[in-house]
Coordinates of C-alpha atoms in Angstrom, one line a residue:
X26 CA -66.2 -171.5 45.9
X27 CA -69.0 -170.6 48.2
X28 CA -71.1 -173.2 50.1
X29 CA -69.8 -176.6 51.0
X30 CA -66.4 -177.6 49.6
X31 CA -65.3 -181.2 50.0
X32 CA -61.8 -182.5 49.5
X33 CA -62.2 -186.2 49.2
X34 CA -59.3 -188.7 49.3
X35 CA -60.2 -192.1 47.9
X36 CA -58.4 -195.2 49.0
X37 CA -58.7 -197.4 46.0
X38 CA -55.9 -199.9 46.6
X39 CA -56.9 -202.6 49.2
X40 CA -53.4 -202.7 50.7
X41 CA -53.7 -199.1 51.8
X42 CA -57.1 -199.3 53.6
X43 CA -55.5 -200.2 57.0
X44 CA -52.9 -197.5 56.9
X45 CA -53.1 -194.5 59.2
X46 CA -51.6 -192.0 56.7
X47 CA -51.7 -192.0 53.0
X48 CA -49.7 -188.9 52.0
X49 CA -52.2 -187.8 49.3
X50 CA -52.2 -184.1 50.4
X51 CA -55.7 -183.5 51.9
X52 CA -54.2 -182.2 55.1
X53 CA -51.5 -180.2 53.2
X54 CA -54.2 -178.1 51.6
X55 CA -54.9 -176.2 54.8
X56 CA -51.2 -175.3 55.2
X57 CA -51.2 -174.1 51.6
X58 CA -54.2 -171.8 52.4
X59 CA -52.3 -170.5 55.3
X60 CA -49.2 -169.9 53.0
X61 CA -51.5 -167.9 50.7
X62 CA -52.7 -165.8 53.7
X63 CA -49.0 -164.9 54.2
X64 CA -47.9 -167.2 57.0
X65 CA -44.4 -166.5 58.2
X66 CA -41.4 -168.5 56.9
X67 CA -41.0 -171.7 58.9
X68 CA -38.0 -173.8 58.0
X69 CA -39.9 -176.9 58.9
X70 CA -42.8 -176.1 56.5
X71 CA -42.6 -178.6 53.7
X72 CA -42.3 -175.9 50.9
X73 CA -39.2 -174.5 52.5
X74 CA -37.9 -177.9 53.9
X75 CA -37.6 -179.3 50.4
X76 CA -36.5 -176.4 48.2
X77 CA -35.2 -178.7 45.5
X78 CA -38.8 -179.8 44.9
X79 CA -40.8 -176.7 45.5
X80 CA -38.7 -173.6 44.6
X81 CA -40.2 -173.5 41.2
X82 CA -43.8 -173.4 42.5
X83 CA -45.9 -170.3 42.6
X84 CA -49.3 -170.3 44.4
X85 CA -52.4 -168.2 43.8
X86 CA -55.1 -167.6 46.4
X87 CA -58.4 -165.9 45.4
X88 CA -60.4 -164.3 48.2
X89 CA -63.9 -162.8 47.9
X90 CA -64.1 -159.4 49.6
X91 CA -67.0 -157.9 51.5
X92 CA -68.0 -155.7 48.6
X93 CA -68.4 -158.7 46.2
X94 CA -65.1 -158.0 44.4
X95 CA -62.1 -160.4 44.5
X96 CA -58.5 -160.3 45.5
X97 CA -55.9 -162.7 44.2
X98 CA -52.6 -163.1 46.1
X99 CA -49.5 -164.5 44.3
X100 CA -46.7 -165.9 46.3
X101 CA -43.7 -167.7 45.0
X102 CA -41.8 -170.3 47.1
X103 CA -38.3 -169.2 46.1
X104 CA -39.1 -165.6 46.8
X105 CA -41.7 -166.0 49.5
X106 CA -41.1 -162.6 51.0
X107 CA -42.1 -160.8 47.7
X108 CA -45.8 -160.7 47.2
X109 CA -48.1 -159.6 44.3
X110 CA -51.8 -158.6 44.5
X111 CA -54.5 -158.0 42.0
X112 CA -58.1 -156.9 42.7
X113 CA -60.8 -157.9 40.2
X114 CA -64.6 -157.9 39.7
X115 CA -65.2 -161.5 38.7
X116 CA -64.1 -164.6 40.5
X117 CA -62.5 -167.9 39.4
X118 CA -59.8 -166.1 37.4
X119 CA -56.5 -167.7 36.3
X120 CA -53.7 -165.2 36.5
X121 CA -50.9 -167.7 36.3
X122 CA -49.8 -166.3 32.9
X123 CA -50.3 -162.7 33.9
X124 CA -47.1 -160.6 33.5
X125 CA -45.7 -158.5 36.3
X126 CA -47.2 -155.4 34.7
X127 CA -50.7 -156.7 35.0
X128 CA -50.6 -156.9 38.8
X129 CA -51.9 -154.0 40.9
X130 CA -49.0 -154.5 43.3
X131 CA -45.9 -156.6 42.7
X132 CA -42.7 -157.4 44.6
X133 CA -44.3 -156.1 47.8
X134 CA -42.1 -156.7 50.8
X135 CA -43.5 -159.2 53.3
X136 CA -44.4 -156.9 56.2
X137 CA -45.9 -154.3 53.8
X138 CA -47.8 -157.1 52.0
X139 CA -49.4 -158.2 55.3
X140 CA -50.5 -154.6 56.0
X141 CA -51.9 -154.3 52.5
X142 CA -53.9 -157.5 52.6
X143 CA -55.2 -156.6 56.1
X144 CA -56.6 -153.3 54.7
X145 CA -58.1 -155.0 51.6
X146 CA -59.8 -157.8 53.6
X147 CA -61.2 -155.1 56.0
X148 CA -62.3 -157.7 58.6
X149 CA -63.4 -155.0 61.0
X150 CA -64.9 -157.6 63.4
X151 CA -61.3 -158.6 64.3
X152 CA -60.0 -155.1 65.0
X153 CA -57.9 -153.9 66.6
X154 CA -56.2 -157.3 66.0
X155 CA -54.4 -158.2 62.8
X156 CA -56.2 -160.4 60.3
X157 CA -53.9 -163.4 60.9
X158 CA -54.7 -163.4 64.6
X159 CA -57.8 -165.6 64.3
X160 CA -57.0 -167.6 61.2
X161 CA -56.2 -170.7 63.3
X162 CA -59.9 -170.9 64.3
X163 CA -60.9 -171.0 60.6
X164 CA -58.0 -173.1 59.3
X165 CA -58.1 -176.0 61.7
X166 CA -55.4 -178.6 61.2
X167 CA -55.3 -181.9 63.0
X168 CA -53.0 -180.4 65.7
X169 CA -55.5 -177.6 66.3
X170 CA -58.2 -180.0 67.3
X171 CA -56.5 -180.8 70.6
X172 CA -57.8 -177.6 72.3
X173 CA -61.0 -175.7 71.5
X174 CA -59.6 -172.3 72.5
X175 CA -55.8 -172.4 72.7
X176 CA -54.5 -173.0 69.2
X177 CA -51.1 -174.5 68.4
X178 CA -49.9 -171.0 67.3
X179 CA -51.0 -169.7 70.7
X180 CA -48.5 -171.8 72.6
X181 CA -47.1 -168.8 74.4
X182 CA -48.5 -166.7 77.2
X183 CA -52.2 -166.3 77.9
X184 CA -51.8 -162.5 77.4
X185 CA -51.2 -163.2 73.7
X186 CA -54.5 -164.9 72.9
X187 CA -57.0 -164.6 75.7
X188 CA -57.9 -160.9 75.0
X189 CA -58.4 -161.7 71.4
X190 CA -60.6 -164.7 72.1
X191 CA -62.6 -162.7 74.6
X192 CA -63.2 -160.1 71.8
X193 CA -64.4 -162.8 69.4
X194 CA -67.0 -163.9 72.0
X195 CA -68.3 -160.4 72.6
X196 CA -66.4 -159.4 75.7
X197 CA -64.2 -156.3 76.2
X198 CA -60.9 -157.7 75.0
X199 CA -59.2 -154.3 75.5
X200 CA -59.9 -154.5 79.3
X201 CA -58.4 -158.0 79.5
X202 CA -55.3 -156.9 77.5
X203 CA -54.8 -153.9 79.7
X204 CA -55.2 -156.1 82.8
X205 CA -52.4 -158.4 81.6
X206 CA -50.3 -155.4 80.7
X207 CA -50.7 -154.0 84.2
X208 CA -49.8 -157.3 85.7
X209 CA -46.7 -157.4 83.6
X210 CA -45.7 -153.9 84.7
X211 CA -46.4 -154.9 88.3
X212 CA -44.1 -157.9 87.9
X213 CA -41.4 -155.8 86.4
X214 CA -41.7 -153.2 89.2
X215 CA -41.5 -155.9 91.9
X216 CA -38.4 -157.4 90.3
X217 CA -36.8 -154.0 90.2
X218 CA -37.7 -153.5 93.8
X219 CA -36.1 -156.8 94.7
X220 CA -33.0 -155.9 92.8
X221 CA -32.7 -152.5 94.7
X222 CA -33.2 -154.3 98.0
X223 CA -30.4 -156.7 97.1
X224 CA -28.1 -153.8 96.3
X225 CA -29.0 -152.3 99.7
X226 CA -27.8 -155.5 101.3
X227 CA -31.2 -157.0 101.9
X228 CA -32.1 -154.4 104.6
X229 CA -33.8 -151.1 104.1
X230 CA -32.4 -148.3 106.2
X231 CA -34.7 -145.5 107.3
X232 CA -34.3 -142.6 104.8
X233 CA -34.4 -140.1 107.6
X234 CA -31.4 -141.8 109.3
X235 CA -29.5 -141.8 106.1
X236 CA -30.1 -138.1 105.6
X237 CA -29.1 -137.4 109.2
X238 CA -25.8 -139.3 108.9
X239 CA -25.1 -137.7 105.6
X240 CA -25.6 -134.2 107.0
X241 CA -23.2 -134.9 109.9
X242 CA -20.5 -136.3 107.7
X243 CA -20.9 -133.4 105.2
X244 CA -20.5 -130.9 108.0
X245 CA -17.4 -132.8 109.3
X246 CA -15.7 -133.0 105.9
X247 CA -16.4 -129.3 105.4
X248 CA -14.8 -128.4 108.7
X249 CA -11.7 -130.6 108.0
X250 CA -11.4 -129.3 104.5
X251 CA -11.4 -125.7 105.8
X252 CA -8.5 -126.7 108.1
X253 CA -6.6 -128.1 105.2
X254 CA -7.3 -125.1 103.1
X255 CA -6.0 -122.8 105.9
X256 CA -3.1 -125.1 106.8
X257 CA -4.0 -124.4 110.5
X258 CA -4.2 -127.4 112.9
X259 CA -5.0 -125.6 116.1
X260 CA -8.7 -126.4 116.0
X261 CA -7.9 -130.0 115.1
X262 CA -5.4 -130.2 118.0
X263 CA -8.0 -128.7 120.4
X264 CA -10.8 -131.0 119.3
X265 CA -8.6 -134.1 119.7
X266 CA -7.3 -132.9 123.1
X267 CA -10.9 -132.4 124.3
X268 CA -11.8 -135.8 123.0
X269 CA -8.8 -137.3 124.8
X270 CA -9.6 -135.7 128.1
X271 CA -13.4 -135.8 128.1
X272 CA -13.9 -139.1 126.3
X273 CA -11.0 -141.5 126.3
X274 CA -9.5 -140.7 129.7
X275 CA -12.9 -140.6 131.4
X276 CA -13.9 -143.9 129.8
X277 CA -10.6 -145.5 130.9
X278 CA -11.1 -144.3 134.4
X279 CA -14.6 -145.6 134.5
X280 CA -13.6 -149.0 133.2
X281 CA -10.7 -149.3 135.6
X282 CA -13.1 -148.5 138.5
X283 CA -15.5 -151.1 137.3
X284 CA -12.7 -153.7 136.9
X285 CA -11.5 -153.0 140.5
X286 CA -15.0 -153.6 141.8
X287 CA -15.4 -156.8 139.8
X288 CA -12.0 -158.1 141.0
X289 CA -13.0 -157.4 144.6
X290 CA -16.3 -159.2 144.2
X291 CA -14.5 -162.2 142.6
X292 CA -12.1 -162.5 145.5
X293 CA -15.0 -162.6 148.0
X294 CA -16.7 -165.3 145.9
X295 CA -13.5 -167.4 146.0
X296 CA -13.3 -167.0 149.8
X297 CA -17.0 -168.0 150.2
X298 CA -16.4 -171.1 148.2
X299 CA -13.5 -172.2 150.4
X300 CA -15.4 -171.4 153.6
X301 CA -18.4 -173.6 152.5
X302 CA -16.3 -176.8 153.0
X303 CA -17.7 -179.1 155.8
X304 CA -14.8 -180.5 157.8
X305 CA -16.8 -182.6 160.3
X306 CA -16.6 -186.3 159.7
X307 CA -18.9 -188.6 161.8
X308 CA -16.6 -191.6 161.6
X309 CA -13.6 -189.7 162.9
X310 CA -15.9 -188.3 165.7
X311 CA -17.0 -191.9 166.7
X312 CA -13.3 -193.0 167.0
X313 CA -12.5 -189.9 169.1
X314 CA -15.5 -190.5 171.4
X315 CA -14.6 -194.2 171.8
X316 CA -11.1 -193.4 172.9
X317 CA -12.6 -191.1 175.5
X318 CA -14.9 -193.8 176.7
X319 CA -18.0 -192.0 175.5
X320 CA -20.6 -193.8 173.5
X321 CA -21.2 -192.2 170.0
X322 CA -23.9 -194.2 168.3
X323 CA -27.6 -194.5 167.7
X324 CA -29.6 -191.4 167.6
X325 CA -26.7 -189.0 168.1
X326 CA -24.9 -190.2 165.0
X327 CA -28.1 -190.2 163.0
X328 CA -28.9 -186.6 163.9
X329 CA -25.4 -185.5 163.0
X330 CA -25.6 -187.2 159.6
X331 CA -29.0 -185.7 158.8
X332 CA -27.6 -182.3 159.7
X333 CA -24.6 -182.8 157.5
X334 CA -26.8 -183.9 154.6
X335 CA -29.0 -180.8 155.0
X336 CA -25.9 -178.5 155.1
X337 CA -24.4 -180.1 152.0
X338 CA -27.7 -179.5 150.0
X339 CA -27.7 -175.8 151.0
X340 CA -24.0 -175.5 150.4
X341 CA -24.2 -177.1 147.0
X342 CA -27.0 -174.8 145.8
X343 CA -25.1 -171.8 147.1
X344 CA -22.0 -173.0 145.4
X345 CA -23.8 -173.2 142.0
X346 CA -25.0 -169.6 142.3
X347 CA -21.6 -168.4 143.4
X348 CA -19.9 -170.2 140.4
X349 CA -22.4 -168.7 138.0
X350 CA -21.8 -165.2 139.4
X351 CA -18.0 -165.8 139.1
X352 CA -18.4 -166.8 135.5
X353 CA -20.4 -163.6 134.7
X354 CA -17.7 -161.5 136.4
X355 CA -14.9 -163.3 134.4
X356 CA -16.8 -162.6 131.2
X357 CA -17.3 -158.9 132.0
X358 CA -13.6 -158.6 133.1
X359 CA -12.5 -160.0 129.8
X360 CA -14.7 -157.5 127.8
X361 CA -13.5 -154.6 130.0
X362 CA -9.9 -155.7 129.3
X363 CA -10.5 -155.7 125.5
X364 CA -12.2 -152.3 125.6
X365 CA -9.4 -150.8 127.7
X366 CA -6.8 -152.1 125.2
X367 CA -8.8 -150.4 122.4
X368 CA -9.1 -147.1 124.3
X369 CA -5.4 -147.3 125.3
X370 CA -4.4 -147.7 121.6
X371 CA -6.7 -144.8 120.7
X372 CA -5.2 -142.6 123.5
X373 CA -1.7 -143.5 122.3
X374 CA -2.6 -142.4 118.7
X375 CA -4.1 -139.1 119.9
X376 CA -1.1 -138.4 122.1
X377 CA 1.2 -139.1 119.1
X378 CA -0.8 -136.7 117.0
X379 CA -0.7 -134.0 119.6
X380 CA 3.0 -134.5 120.2
X381 CA 3.9 -134.5 116.5
X382 CA 5.4 -131.2 115.6
X383 CA 5.6 -132.0 111.9
X384 CA 2.8 -130.1 110.2
X385 CA 3.0 -132.1 107.0
X386 CA 2.3 -135.3 108.9
X387 CA -0.8 -133.7 110.4
X388 CA -1.8 -132.5 107.0
X389 CA -1.5 -136.0 105.6
X390 CA -3.6 -137.4 108.5
X391 CA -6.4 -134.8 107.9
X392 CA -6.2 -135.4 104.2
X393 CA -6.7 -139.1 104.8
X394 CA -9.7 -138.4 107.0
X395 CA -11.3 -136.2 104.4
X396 CA -10.8 -138.8 101.7
X397 CA -12.4 -141.4 103.9
X398 CA -15.3 -139.1 104.8
X399 CA -15.9 -138.3 101.1
X400 CA -16.0 -142.0 100.3
X401 CA -18.6 -142.5 103.1
X402 CA -20.6 -139.6 101.8
X403 CA -20.5 -141.0 98.2
X404 CA -21.7 -144.4 99.5
X405 CA -24.5 -142.7 101.6
X406 CA -25.6 -140.6 98.6
X407 CA -25.8 -143.8 96.5
X408 CA -27.8 -145.4 99.3
X409 CA -30.0 -142.4 99.4
X410 CA -30.6 -142.5 95.7
X411 CA -31.5 -146.2 96.0
X412 CA -33.9 -145.5 98.8
X413 CA -35.5 -142.6 96.8
X414 CA -35.9 -145.0 93.8
X415 CA -37.3 -147.6 96.1
X416 CA -39.9 -145.2 97.5
X417 CA -40.8 -144.2 93.9
X418 CA -41.1 -147.9 93.0
X419 CA -43.4 -148.6 95.9
X420 CA -45.6 -145.7 95.0
X421 CA -45.7 -147.0 91.4
X422 CA -46.5 -150.5 92.7
X423 CA -49.4 -149.2 94.7
X424 CA -50.7 -147.3 91.7
X425 CA -50.4 -150.2 89.3
X426 CA -52.0 -152.6 91.9
X427 CA -54.9 -150.2 92.2
X428 CA -55.2 -150.0 88.4
X429 CA -55.1 -153.8 88.1
X430 CA -57.7 -154.1 90.8
X431 CA -60.0 -151.6 89.0
X432 CA -59.5 -153.5 85.7
X433 CA -60.3 -156.8 87.4
X434 CA -63.6 -155.3 88.7
X435 CA -64.5 -154.0 85.3
X436 CA -63.7 -157.4 83.7
X437 CA -65.9 -159.2 86.2
X438 CA -68.7 -156.7 85.6
X439 CA -68.4 -157.0 81.9
X440 CA -68.5 -160.8 82.0
X441 CA -71.5 -160.8 84.3
X442 CA -73.3 -158.4 82.0
X443 CA -72.6 -160.4 78.9
X444 CA -73.6 -163.6 80.6
X445 CA -76.8 -162.1 81.9
X446 CA -77.9 -160.5 78.6
X447 CA -79.7 -163.0 76.4
X448 CA -79.2 -160.7 73.4
X449 CA -75.4 -160.3 73.9
X450 CA -73.0 -161.7 71.3
X451 CA -71.7 -164.2 73.8
X452 CA -75.2 -165.5 74.6
X453 CA -75.9 -165.7 70.8
X454 CA -72.7 -167.7 70.2
X455 CA -73.2 -170.1 73.1
X456 CA -76.8 -170.8 71.8
X457 CA -75.4 -171.6 68.3
X458 CA -72.7 -173.7 69.9
X459 CA -75.2 -175.8 71.9
X460 CA -77.5 -176.2 68.8
X461 CA -74.7 -177.6 66.8
X462 CA -73.6 -180.1 69.4
X463 CA -77.1 -181.1 70.3
X464 CA -78.0 -181.6 66.6
X465 CA -75.0 -183.9 66.2
X466 CA -74.9 -185.8 69.5
X467 CA -78.4 -185.3 70.9
X468 CA -76.6 -183.9 74.0
X469 CA -76.5 -180.3 75.2
X470 CA -73.3 -178.4 75.4
X471 CA -72.2 -175.4 77.4
X472 CA -69.8 -172.7 76.3
X473 CA -68.7 -171.1 79.6
X474 CA -66.6 -168.0 80.2
X475 CA -65.8 -166.8 83.8
X476 CA -63.0 -164.8 85.6
X477 CA -60.8 -166.6 88.1
X478 CA -59.5 -165.1 91.3
X479 CA -56.8 -163.2 89.5
X480 CA -59.3 -161.7 87.1
X481 CA -58.2 -163.8 84.1
X482 CA -60.8 -165.3 81.9
X483 CA -61.3 -169.0 81.9
X484 CA -62.9 -170.6 78.8
X485 CA -64.7 -174.0 79.0
X486 CA -66.6 -176.0 76.4
X487 CA -68.4 -178.9 78.0
X488 CA -70.9 -181.6 77.0
X489 CA -73.7 -182.0 79.5
X490 CA -75.6 -185.0 80.7
X491 CA -79.4 -185.2 81.0
X492 CA -79.2 -183.4 84.4
X493 CA -77.3 -180.5 82.9
X494 CA -74.0 -181.6 84.6
X495 CA -70.7 -181.5 82.8
X496 CA -69.4 -184.9 81.7
X497 CA -66.0 -186.1 80.7
X498 CA -67.2 -186.9 77.1
X499 CA -65.5 -183.8 75.8
X500 CA -62.1 -185.2 76.9
X501 CA -62.0 -187.7 74.1
X502 CA -60.3 -186.5 70.9
X503 CA -63.3 -187.3 68.7
X504 CA -65.7 -185.2 70.8
X505 CA -63.0 -182.5 71.3
X506 CA -62.8 -182.2 67.5
X507 CA -66.6 -181.8 67.3
X508 CA -66.5 -179.1 70.0
X509 CA -63.8 -177.3 67.9
X510 CA -66.0 -177.4 64.8
X511 CA -69.0 -176.3 66.7
X512 CA -67.1 -173.4 68.3
X513 CA -65.7 -172.2 64.9
X514 CA -69.0 -172.3 63.2
X515 CA -70.9 -170.7 66.1
X516 CA -68.3 -167.8 66.1
X517 CA -68.6 -167.3 62.3
X518 CA -72.4 -167.3 62.5
X519 CA -72.3 -164.9 65.5
X520 CA -70.4 -162.4 63.4
X521 CA -72.5 -162.6 60.2
X522 CA -73.6 -159.0 60.8
X523 CA -70.0 -157.8 60.7
X524 CA -67.1 -157.7 58.2
X525 CA -65.6 -160.9 59.4
X526 CA -64.1 -164.1 57.8
X527 CA -66.8 -166.2 56.1
X528 CA -64.9 -169.5 55.7
X529 CA -63.9 -172.5 57.8
X530 CA -61.4 -175.2 56.9
X531 CA -61.6 -178.5 59.0
X532 CA -59.3 -181.3 58.3
X533 CA -60.6 -184.9 58.7
X534 CA -63.8 -183.7 60.2
X535 CA -65.7 -187.0 60.1
X536 CA -63.0 -189.3 61.6
X537 CA -64.1 -191.6 64.4
X538 CA -67.7 -190.5 64.5
X539 CA -70.4 -193.1 64.0
X540 CA -72.6 -192.9 60.9
X541 CA -75.6 -191.2 62.4
X542 CA -73.4 -188.5 63.9
X543 CA -71.6 -188.1 60.6
X544 CA -74.9 -187.5 58.8
X545 CA -76.0 -185.1 61.5
X546 CA -72.7 -183.1 61.2
X547 CA -72.8 -183.0 57.5
X548 CA -76.4 -181.6 57.8
X549 CA -75.2 -178.9 60.2
X550 CA -72.3 -177.9 57.8
X551 CA -74.6 -177.7 54.9
X552 CA -77.1 -175.6 56.8
X553 CA -74.3 -173.2 57.8
X554 CA -73.1 -173.1 54.2
X555 CA -76.6 -172.0 53.2
X556 CA -76.2 -169.1 55.6
X557 CA -73.4 -167.7 53.4
X558 CA -70.4 -169.4 55.1
X559 CA -67.8 -171.3 52.9
X560 CA -67.1 -174.6 54.7
X561 CA -64.1 -176.6 53.5
X562 CA -63.8 -180.1 54.9
X563 CA -61.4 -182.9 54.1
X564 CA -62.0 -186.6 54.6
X565 CA -61.1 -190.1 53.4
X566 CA -63.8 -192.1 51.6
X567 CA -63.6 -194.7 54.3
X568 CA -65.0 -192.1 56.8
X569 CA -68.1 -191.5 54.7
X570 CA -71.3 -192.7 56.4
X571 CA -72.5 -195.9 54.9
X572 CA -75.4 -195.7 52.4
X573 CA -77.2 -198.3 50.3
X574 CA -76.8 -198.2 46.5
X575 CA -80.4 -197.0 46.2
X576 CA -79.7 -193.9 48.4
X577 CA -78.1 -190.8 47.0
X578 CA -74.4 -190.2 47.5
X579 CA -73.4 -188.4 50.7
X580 CA -72.0 -185.4 48.7
X581 CA -73.1 -184.0 45.4
X582 CA -70.5 -183.8 42.6
X583 CA -70.7 -180.0 42.7
X584 CA -69.7 -180.1 46.4
X585 CA -66.6 -182.2 45.8
X586 CA -64.0 -179.6 44.7
X587 CA -61.0 -181.9 44.7
X588 CA -60.6 -185.7 44.5
X589 CA -57.4 -187.3 45.6
X590 CA -56.5 -191.0 45.3
X591 CA -53.7 -193.5 45.9
X592 CA -53.4 -194.9 42.3
X593 CA -50.2 -193.2 41.4
X594 CA -48.8 -189.7 41.4
X595 CA -51.8 -188.2 39.5
X596 CA -53.9 -188.8 42.5
X597 CA -51.7 -186.7 44.8
X598 CA -52.2 -183.0 45.5
X599 CA -49.0 -182.0 43.6
X600 CA -48.9 -184.9 41.3
X601 CA -45.4 -185.7 42.3
X602 CA -43.7 -188.5 44.3
X603 CA -44.0 -188.2 48.1
X604 CA -41.3 -186.3 50.0

């Protein structure tokens, strides 16, 4: 029914007052509403988890449409994917006994049923999104109070819910969706680019070089294939002879000359190292002079020793240089020897080819060369194709990068414009949001939306202190729940001029608040109900604000649409034992 709808769970037994959960069904009601709005089949959902208890149940949901008519949805648990609909002029109808022929649509397949109810609801304010996209904001379970913006059903990527949320707040959700899509395309292109680079061996060869090598090999294979086709090897013999004379022999002669020069230099180094030995010994000279009766001591001996020390220093330094030079010569001689062995082998193979008089052996050799060349050409063509694809990818990457950059600029401009315009939908919603929080807490609250460096929107709901600075008060679960309620109601009120949902379900809305804040929140919910919004709240009687017997009850009897209690099965939602 319209206005304020209270589902009140009364704890009548004293032993149950200290329990956290009572299993009366007040929280279950929200899930049943979602079931009536054609939620998907979840095996963990209690209706499907306990088929032995609920397969015989059929649920009916009556929805008032924008034109004042009503739509009743029938959904059976056992056949949850087959839906029936009936549109009618008056509300509060009981169609539980209506036969199948009395329904406008019956046995409608699940996906088609969702399309049908989407068209009948005609919630144009949600378009181009499906009617179920935003239901989580208007059917808040306890789990959905943990985050103001990201609902439990939005646990996947930001691209799934941020464009829709931006649309609800008056921003260009299409821009944001396209920006996420361009980033996804960019990530895919870059992954493909990385894959191609891996296939190329991690290095990217110049395409011009590939084309040049490919051209030379194609020319070579065409020439050898022509020889094979003509069965004439004279040109091949001539080419190999020229290569033997002009290339291999000249290279061997050049290397032999170089080896001779290096060997001569090495011999000179060996002689120099031997000649550098100092054979003069001062002690032997002293004995020789003594035998001759000549005094060899004092200053003469000292001068000779200093001279020897100086010569040794010079000789040692020269020896180091000579040994380094000899090591370089040895290394080069070794390399020359290896290269001469290779050239000698090649020369031997060419001479064998030239001296071979068997035409079939030469044909076999040329055929082998052609096969190898064709394999090289095939590999080069694959490499060329990869390079061509890589160039196309990089062009696409630059294009998508430019597109993403342009979209980011448009998003930033749109956010700036909506923030700056006091008459924009976002400005209106943030004013309603602050009014609700301020009325309940006597503290201002800020609804903030801004783009980060990547152009993605960030959403913030913060309680402010007296100086207008954000505080950590919103981090507590109680205040976070209040921010969720304020956000939902502000969004609903901000879309009163559109075809948009007109209801909000909040489970356990008064829990943990002090009595004054509870009274304030109830006043806000009533005021919003007077605007034409249907507000459904659930609570336990222990959460009611205290009032004296002389004061009127917190809720009027007409506002309490369902009373649950703990005195037996009749007080539970389904009037059956707990499961």
